[in-house]
Amino acid sequence: GQPLVHLKPYGLCRQPIDFKGRADDQAHSTDHLITSAMVFDLKAYDAIGAFSEDYFIDLVDIEWCLRARHKGFELLVTPKAVLHQSIGRQTKRLLGRAVFVHSPARNFTLIRNSIWMVRFAPMSFARRLNEWGHLVMRIAHLLLAGDRRLERACQILRGIRAGVGPPPRQ
């Protein structure tokens, strides 16, 4: 797979944490974590709440982390922890970035959940603007890097319609 980019808490700009060449093993505050590699105290989980079942697969961890940070919890990442995992059906390079390409059907949940997250998750106005821009970039990446473009475009449109519809259950 690809090394994960850990981001500093951000608003309008995404700032990666640079672990290269660092001698320290300290944990650093981060914006969000991928839940397949997350460890937390059950008391924190009780305070934050469960992962949203409506999000199902895409961005469920990011939305949960936004709620955690909104409730005053700090998210920490350590360079000592390593998880080997395959993300996506395939990884392609597009304009110098790694793009994880899933099946066209999964594009529905990715786009719907992106819109839900921007509309309903607790975040600053600057972060909300950043996420809208990221959504446009996601759609472009999916259409440019993915195969079966017509099917993919149909799933993206379905995701947009569902995302602007009723909110997920809380």
Tab-separated table of N, CA, C and O in Angstrom, residues 61-139:
chain	number	residue	atom	x	y	z
A	61	ASP	N	-14.828	7.021	9.844
A	61	ASP	CA	-13.807	7.327	10.840
A	61	ASP	C	-13.529	8.829	10.909
A	61	ASP	O	-13.342	9.375	11.998
A	62	ILE	N	-13.538	9.503	9.775
A	62	ILE	CA	-13.281	10.944	9.762
A	62	ILE	C	-14.414	11.674	10.484
A	62	ILE	O	-14.163	12.566	11.306
A	63	GLU	N	-15.646	11.297	10.208
A	63	GLU	CA	-16.797	11.926	10.866
A	63	GLU	C	-16.725	11.713	12.372
A	63	GLU	O	-16.975	12.619	13.158
A	64	TRP	N	-16.350	10.508	12.813
A	64	TRP	CA	-16.243	10.211	14.247
A	64	TRP	C	-15.148	11.064	14.872
A	64	TRP	O	-15.316	11.602	15.965
A	65	CYS	N	-14.018	11.201	14.176
A	65	CYS	CA	-12.916	12.031	14.693
A	65	CYS	C	-13.324	13.498	14.800
A	65	CYS	O	-12.920	14.189	15.740
A	66	LEU	N	-14.118	13.987	13.859
A	66	LEU	CA	-14.607	15.366	13.947
A	66	LEU	C	-15.455	15.545	15.207
A	66	LEU	O	-15.340	16.549	15.905
A	67	ARG	N	-16.306	14.563	15.501
A	67	ARG	CA	-17.107	14.640	16.733
A	67	ARG	C	-16.213	14.575	17.967
A	67	ARG	O	-16.451	15.278	18.951
A	68	ALA	N	-15.183	13.742	17.917
A	68	ALA	CA	-14.270	13.613	19.061
A	68	ALA	C	-13.562	14.942	19.322
A	68	ALA	O	-13.507	15.411	20.469
A	69	ARG	N	-13.030	15.549	18.279
A	69	ARG	CA	-12.342	16.834	18.444
A	69	ARG	C	-13.311	17.920	18.904
A	69	ARG	O	-12.961	18.763	19.716
A	70	HIS	N	-14.546	17.880	18.390
A	70	HIS	CA	-15.568	18.853	18.801
A	70	HIS	C	-15.876	18.737	20.299
A	70	HIS	O	-16.155	19.724	20.961
A	71	LYS	N	-15.776	17.516	20.825
A	71	LYS	CA	-16.035	17.291	22.259
A	71	LYS	C	-14.788	17.489	23.112
A	71	LYS	O	-14.781	17.188	24.294
A	72	GLY	N	-13.708	17.981	22.506
A	72	GLY	CA	-12.520	18.327	23.268
A	72	GLY	C	-11.455	17.249	23.361
A	72	GLY	O	-10.457	17.423	24.064
A	73	PHE	N	-11.617	16.151	22.663
A	73	PHE	CA	-10.611	15.090	22.687
A	73	PHE	C	-9.491	15.422	21.710
A	73	PHE	O	-9.725	16.000	20.660
A	74	GLU	N	-8.282	15.036	22.083
A	74	GLU	CA	-7.138	15.219	21.200
A	74	GLU	C	-6.836	13.878	20.540
A	74	GLU	O	-6.853	12.830	21.190
A	75	LEU	N	-6.557	13.909	19.266
A	75	LEU	CA	-6.211	12.710	18.515
A	75	LEU	C	-4.703	12.714	18.304
A	75	LEU	O	-4.130	13.696	17.840
A	76	LEU	N	-4.058	11.609	18.664
A	76	LEU	CA	-2.595	11.528	18.590
A	76	LEU	C	-2.174	10.417	17.641
A	76	LEU	O	-2.789	9.351	17.602
A	77	VAL	N	-1.100	10.685	16.912
A	77	VAL	CA	-0.525	9.687	16.022
A	77	VAL	C	0.936	9.519	16.424
A	77	VAL	O	1.596	10.476	16.819
A	78	THR	N	1.413	8.292	16.335
A	78	THR	CA	2.808	8.013	16.673
A	78	THR	C	3.497	7.375	15.477
A	78	THR	O	2.907	6.540	14.780
A	79	PRO	N	4.754	7.741	15.241
A	79	PRO	CA	5.484	7.111	14.137
A	79	PRO	C	5.859	5.659	14.432
A	79	PRO	O	6.269	4.934	13.546
A	80	LYS	N	5.700	5.226	15.679
A	80	LYS	CA	6.028	3.839	16.045
A	80	LYS	C	4.990	2.842	15.524
A	80	LYS	O	5.314	1.698	15.284
A	81	ALA	N	3.747	3.279	15.407
A	81	ALA	CA	2.673	2.371	14.990
A	81	ALA	C	2.681	2.225	13.474
A	81	ALA	O	2.696	3.208	12.742
A	82	VAL	N	2.664	0.987	13.015
A	82	VAL	CA	2.658	0.710	11.587
A	82	VAL	C	1.552	-0.290	11.312
A	82	VAL	O	1.413	-1.287	12.019
A	83	LEU	N	0.768	-0.025	10.296
A	83	LEU	CA	-0.289	-0.938	9.873
A	83	LEU	C	-0.108	-1.193	8.390
A	83	LEU	O	-0.065	-0.245	7.598
A	84	HIS	N	0.018	-2.445	8.001
A	84	HIS	CA	0.116	-2.798	6.593
A	84	HIS	C	-1.277	-3.180	6.135
A	84	HIS	O	-1.878	-4.118	6.655
A	85	GLN	N	-1.804	-2.405	5.181
A	85	GLN	CA	-3.176	-2.593	4.752
A	85	GLN	C	-3.290	-2.183	3.293
A	85	GLN	O	-2.616	-1.269	2.835
A	86	SER	N	-4.148	-2.846	2.567
A	86	SER	CA	-4.405	-2.481	1.180
A	86	SER	C	-5.666	-1.639	1.142
A	86	SER	O	-6.689	-2.017	1.706
A	87	ILE	N	-5.582	-0.485	0.499
A	87	ILE	CA	-6.737	0.406	0.413
A	87	ILE	C	-7.154	0.483	-1.041
A	87	ILE	O	-6.373	0.846	-1.904
A	88	GLY	N	-8.389	0.146	-1.292
A	88	GLY	CA	-8.913	0.288	-2.645
A	88	GLY	C	-8.617	-0.905	-3.518
A	88	GLY	O	-7.777	-1.741	-3.220
A	89	ARG	N	-9.352	-0.970	-4.589
A	89	ARG	CA	-9.184	-2.038	-5.552
A	89	ARG	C	-7.844	-1.895	-6.253
A	89	ARG	O	-7.185	-2.852	-6.569
A	90	GLN	N	-7.476	-0.661	-6.490
A	90	GLN	CA	-6.189	-0.381	-7.099
A	90	GLN	C	-5.765	1.034	-6.720
A	90	GLN	O	-6.583	1.853	-6.363
A	91	THR	N	-4.477	1.271	-6.768
A	91	THR	CA	-3.953	2.601	-6.497
A	91	THR	C	-3.345	3.125	-7.787
A	91	THR	O	-2.580	2.418	-8.442
A	92	LYS	N	-3.703	4.344	-8.148
A	92	LYS	CA	-3.144	4.975	-9.338
A	92	LYS	C	-2.514	6.289	-8.938
A	92	LYS	O	-2.901	6.900	-7.952
A	93	ARG	N	-1.548	6.741	-9.713
A	93	ARG	CA	-0.932	8.050	-9.508
A	93	ARG	C	-1.606	9.026	-10.458
A	93	ARG	O	-1.761	8.743	-11.638
A	94	LEU	N	-2.036	10.162	-9.918
A	94	LEU	CA	-2.670	11.194	-10.729
A	94	LEU	C	-2.184	12.543	-10.236
A	94	LEU	O	-2.411	12.899	-9.074
A	95	LEU	N	-1.486	13.261	-11.089
A	95	LEU	CA	-0.943	14.577	-10.748
A	95	LEU	C	-0.103	14.522	-9.467
A	95	LEU	O	-0.217	15.371	-8.589
A	96	GLY	N	0.700	13.467	-9.345
A	96	GLY	CA	1.601	13.329	-8.211
A	96	GLY	C	0.957	12.832	-6.934
A	96	GLY	O	1.603	12.781	-5.900
A	97	ARG	N	-0.317	12.462	-6.980
A	97	ARG	CA	-1.019	11.986	-5.780
A	97	ARG	C	-1.437	10.539	-5.970
A	97	ARG	O	-1.720	10.109	-7.080
A	98	ALA	N	-1.502	9.810	-4.849
A	98	ALA	CA	-2.026	8.449	-4.880
A	98	ALA	C	-3.545	8.541	-4.833
A	98	ALA	O	-4.106	9.220	-3.976
A	99	VAL	N	-4.202	7.896	-5.775
A	99	VAL	CA	-5.666	7.879	-5.825
A	99	VAL	C	-6.100	6.434	-5.645
A	99	VAL	O	-5.683	5.553	-6.397
A	100	PHE	N	-6.912	6.188	-4.624
A	100	PHE	CA	-7.416	4.846	-4.360
A	100	PHE	C	-8.697	4.667	-5.156
A	100	PHE	O	-9.661	5.397	-4.957
A	101	VAL	N	-8.702	3.720	-6.068
A	101	VAL	CA	-9.837	3.518	-6.955
A	101	VAL	C	-10.612	2.287	-6.499
A	101	VAL	O	-10.088	1.174	-6.516
A	102	HIS	N	-11.835	2.517	-6.072
A	102	HIS	CA	-12.729	1.427	-5.678
A	102	HIS	C	-13.669	1.125	-6.841
A	102	HIS	O	-13.640	1.802	-7.863
A	103	SER	N	-14.537	0.169	-6.654
A	103	SER	CA	-15.529	-0.133	-7.684
A	103	SER	C	-16.454	1.071	-7.850
A	103	SER	O	-16.643	1.851	-6.906
A	104	PRO	N	-17.058	1.240	-9.023
A	104	PRO	CA	-17.979	2.357	-9.222
A	104	PRO	C	-19.109	2.394	-8.183
A	104	PRO	O	-19.504	3.473	-7.743
A	105	ALA	N	-19.605	1.242	-7.748
A	105	ALA	CA	-20.695	1.219	-6.764
A	105	ALA	C	-20.284	1.883	-5.457
A	105	ALA	O	-21.096	2.534	-4.796
A	106	ARG	N	-19.037	1.758	-5.083
A	106	ARG	CA	-18.583	2.360	-3.822
A	106	ARG	C	-18.460	3.884	-3.934
A	106	ARG	O	-18.457	4.578	-2.929
A	107	ASN	N	-18.395	4.407	-5.143
A	107	ASN	CA	-18.350	5.856	-5.316
A	107	ASN	C	-19.607	6.528	-4.782
A	107	ASN	O	-19.572	7.678	-4.359
A	108	PHE	N	-20.725	5.813	-4.805
A	108	PHE	CA	-21.965	6.349	-4.244
A	108	PHE	C	-21.781	6.731	-2.777
A	108	PHE	O	-22.065	7.851	-2.380
A	109	THR	N	-21.294	5.789	-1.954
A	109	THR	CA	-21.147	6.090	-0.523
A	109	THR	C	-20.073	7.135	-0.276
A	109	THR	O	-20.236	7.983	0.599
A	110	LEU	N	-19.001	7.106	-1.037
A	110	LEU	CA	-17.940	8.093	-0.847
A	110	LEU	C	-18.468	9.515	-1.072
A	110	LEU	O	-18.238	10.403	-0.252
A	111	ILE	N	-19.183	9.719	-2.157
A	111	ILE	CA	-19.684	11.063	-2.477
A	111	ILE	C	-20.818	11.452	-1.534
A	111	ILE	O	-20.832	12.566	-0.996
A	112	ARG	N	-21.762	10.553	-1.288
A	112	ARG	CA	-22.855	10.854	-0.349
A	112	ARG	C	-22.300	11.209	1.025
A	112	ARG	O	-22.680	12.226	1.625
A	113	ASN	N	-21.376	10.405	1.526
A	113	ASN	CA	-20.826	10.632	2.858
A	113	ASN	C	-19.987	11.909	2.916
A	113	ASN	O	-19.965	12.591	3.940
A	114	SER	N	-19.297	12.232	1.819
A	114	SER	CA	-18.535	13.490	1.767
A	114	SER	C	-19.482	14.675	1.940
A	114	SER	O	-19.205	15.607	2.701
A	115	ILE	N	-20.594	14.630	1.247
A	115	ILE	CA	-21.567	15.728	1.334
A	115	ILE	C	-22.201	15.761	2.719
A	115	ILE	O	-22.328	16.831	3.328
A	116	TRP	N	-22.591	14.607	3.249
A	116	TRP	CA	-23.163	14.564	4.603
A	116	TRP	C	-22.183	15.135	5.617
A	116	TRP	O	-22.571	15.902	6.492
A	117	MET	N	-20.914	14.735	5.505
A	117	MET	CA	-19.925	15.188	6.472
A	117	MET	C	-19.801	16.710	6.432
A	117	MET	O	-19.787	17.370	7.464
A	118	VAL	N	-19.718	17.277	5.235
A	118	VAL	CA	-19.588	18.724	5.099
A	118	VAL	C	-20.841	19.432	5.613
A	118	VAL	O	-20.762	20.488	6.229
A	119	ARG	N	-21.993	18.840	5.387
A	119	ARG	CA	-23.243	19.473	5.810
A	119	ARG	C	-23.499	19.358	7.312
A	119	ARG	O	-24.028	20.285	7.908
A	120	PHE	N	-23.159	18.234	7.924
A	120	PHE	CA	-23.653	17.961	9.269
A	120	PHE	C	-22.601	17.749	10.351
A	120	PHE	O	-22.911	17.876	11.532
A	121	ALA	N	-21.371	17.394	10.001
A	121	ALA	CA	-20.363	17.133	11.030
A	121	ALA	C	-19.874	18.460	11.627
A	121	ALA	O	-19.820	19.466	10.932
A	122	PRO	N	-19.510	18.435	12.916
A	122	PRO	CA	-19.013	19.671	13.538
A	122	PRO	C	-17.614	20.017	13.043
A	122	PRO	O	-16.691	19.219	13.167
A	123	MET	N	-17.492	21.187	12.420
A	123	MET	CA	-16.196	21.653	11.932
A	123	MET	C	-16.261	23.160	11.725
A	123	MET	O	-17.341	23.730	11.622
A	124	SER	N	-15.099	23.760	11.653
A	124	SER	CA	-15.023	25.204	11.436
A	124	SER	C	-15.462	25.542	10.014
A	124	SER	O	-15.473	24.690	9.118
A	125	PHE	N	-15.785	26.809	9.810
A	125	PHE	CA	-16.177	27.270	8.473
A	125	PHE	C	-15.031	27.060	7.485
A	125	PHE	O	-15.246	26.616	6.360
A	126	ALA	N	-13.792	27.351	7.907
A	126	ALA	CA	-12.634	27.178	7.034
A	126	ALA	C	-12.474	25.712	6.636
A	126	ALA	O	-12.211	25.392	5.476
A	127	ARG	N	-12.658	24.821	7.590
A	127	ARG	CA	-12.559	23.386	7.287
A	127	ARG	C	-13.669	22.973	6.330
A	127	ARG	O	-13.468	22.186	5.417
A	128	ARG	N	-14.867	23.522	6.533
A	128	ARG	CA	-15.998	23.203	5.658
A	128	ARG	C	-15.666	23.609	4.208
A	128	ARG	O	-15.936	22.854	3.275
A	129	LEU	N	-15.095	24.789	4.025
A	129	LEU	CA	-14.692	25.227	2.688
A	129	LEU	C	-13.659	24.278	2.095
A	129	LEU	O	-13.722	23.902	0.920
A	130	ASN	N	-12.694	23.876	2.914
A	130	ASN	CA	-11.666	22.948	2.473
A	130	ASN	C	-12.291	21.632	2.025
A	130	ASN	O	-11.926	21.072	0.996
A	131	GLU	N	-13.241	21.132	2.801
A	131	GLU	CA	-13.882	19.848	2.478
A	131	GLU	C	-14.704	19.938	1.191
A	131	GLU	O	-14.760	18.983	0.426
A	132	TRP	N	-15.368	21.075	0.942
A	132	TRP	CA	-16.103	21.240	-0.326
A	132	TRP	C	-15.117	21.155	-1.487
A	132	TRP	O	-15.390	20.494	-2.501
A	133	GLY	N	-13.974	21.827	-1.352
A	133	GLY	CA	-12.950	21.764	-2.397
A	133	GLY	C	-12.421	20.356	-2.575
A	133	GLY	O	-12.200	19.890	-3.701
A	134	HIS	N	-12.248	19.659	-1.463
A	134	HIS	CA	-11.762	18.281	-1.512
A	134	HIS	C	-12.781	17.368	-2.199
A	134	HIS	O	-12.414	16.426	-2.896
A	135	LEU	N	-14.061	17.638	-2.005
A	135	LEU	CA	-15.119	16.855	-2.654
A	135	LEU	C	-15.027	16.996	-4.175
A	135	LEU	O	-15.104	16.004	-4.908
A	136	VAL	N	-14.851	18.214	-4.647
A	136	VAL	CA	-14.718	18.444	-6.093
A	136	VAL	C	-13.492	17.698	-6.624
A	136	VAL	O	-13.543	17.052	-7.674
A	137	MET	N	-12.395	17.745	-5.861
A	137	MET	CA	-11.182	17.041	-6.249
A	137	MET	C	-11.409	15.517	-6.258
A	137	MET	O	-10.932	14.819	-7.162
A	138	ARG	N	-12.131	15.004	-5.272
A	138	ARG	CA	-12.440	13.560	-5.226
A	138	ARG	C	-13.191	13.130	-6.477
A	138	ARG	O	-12.880	12.094	-7.073
A	139	ILE	N	-14.210	13.912	-6.846
A	139	ILE	CA	-15.007	13.564	-8.030
A	139	ILE	C	-14.118	13.559	-9.273
A	139	ILE	O	-14.180	12.628	-10.082
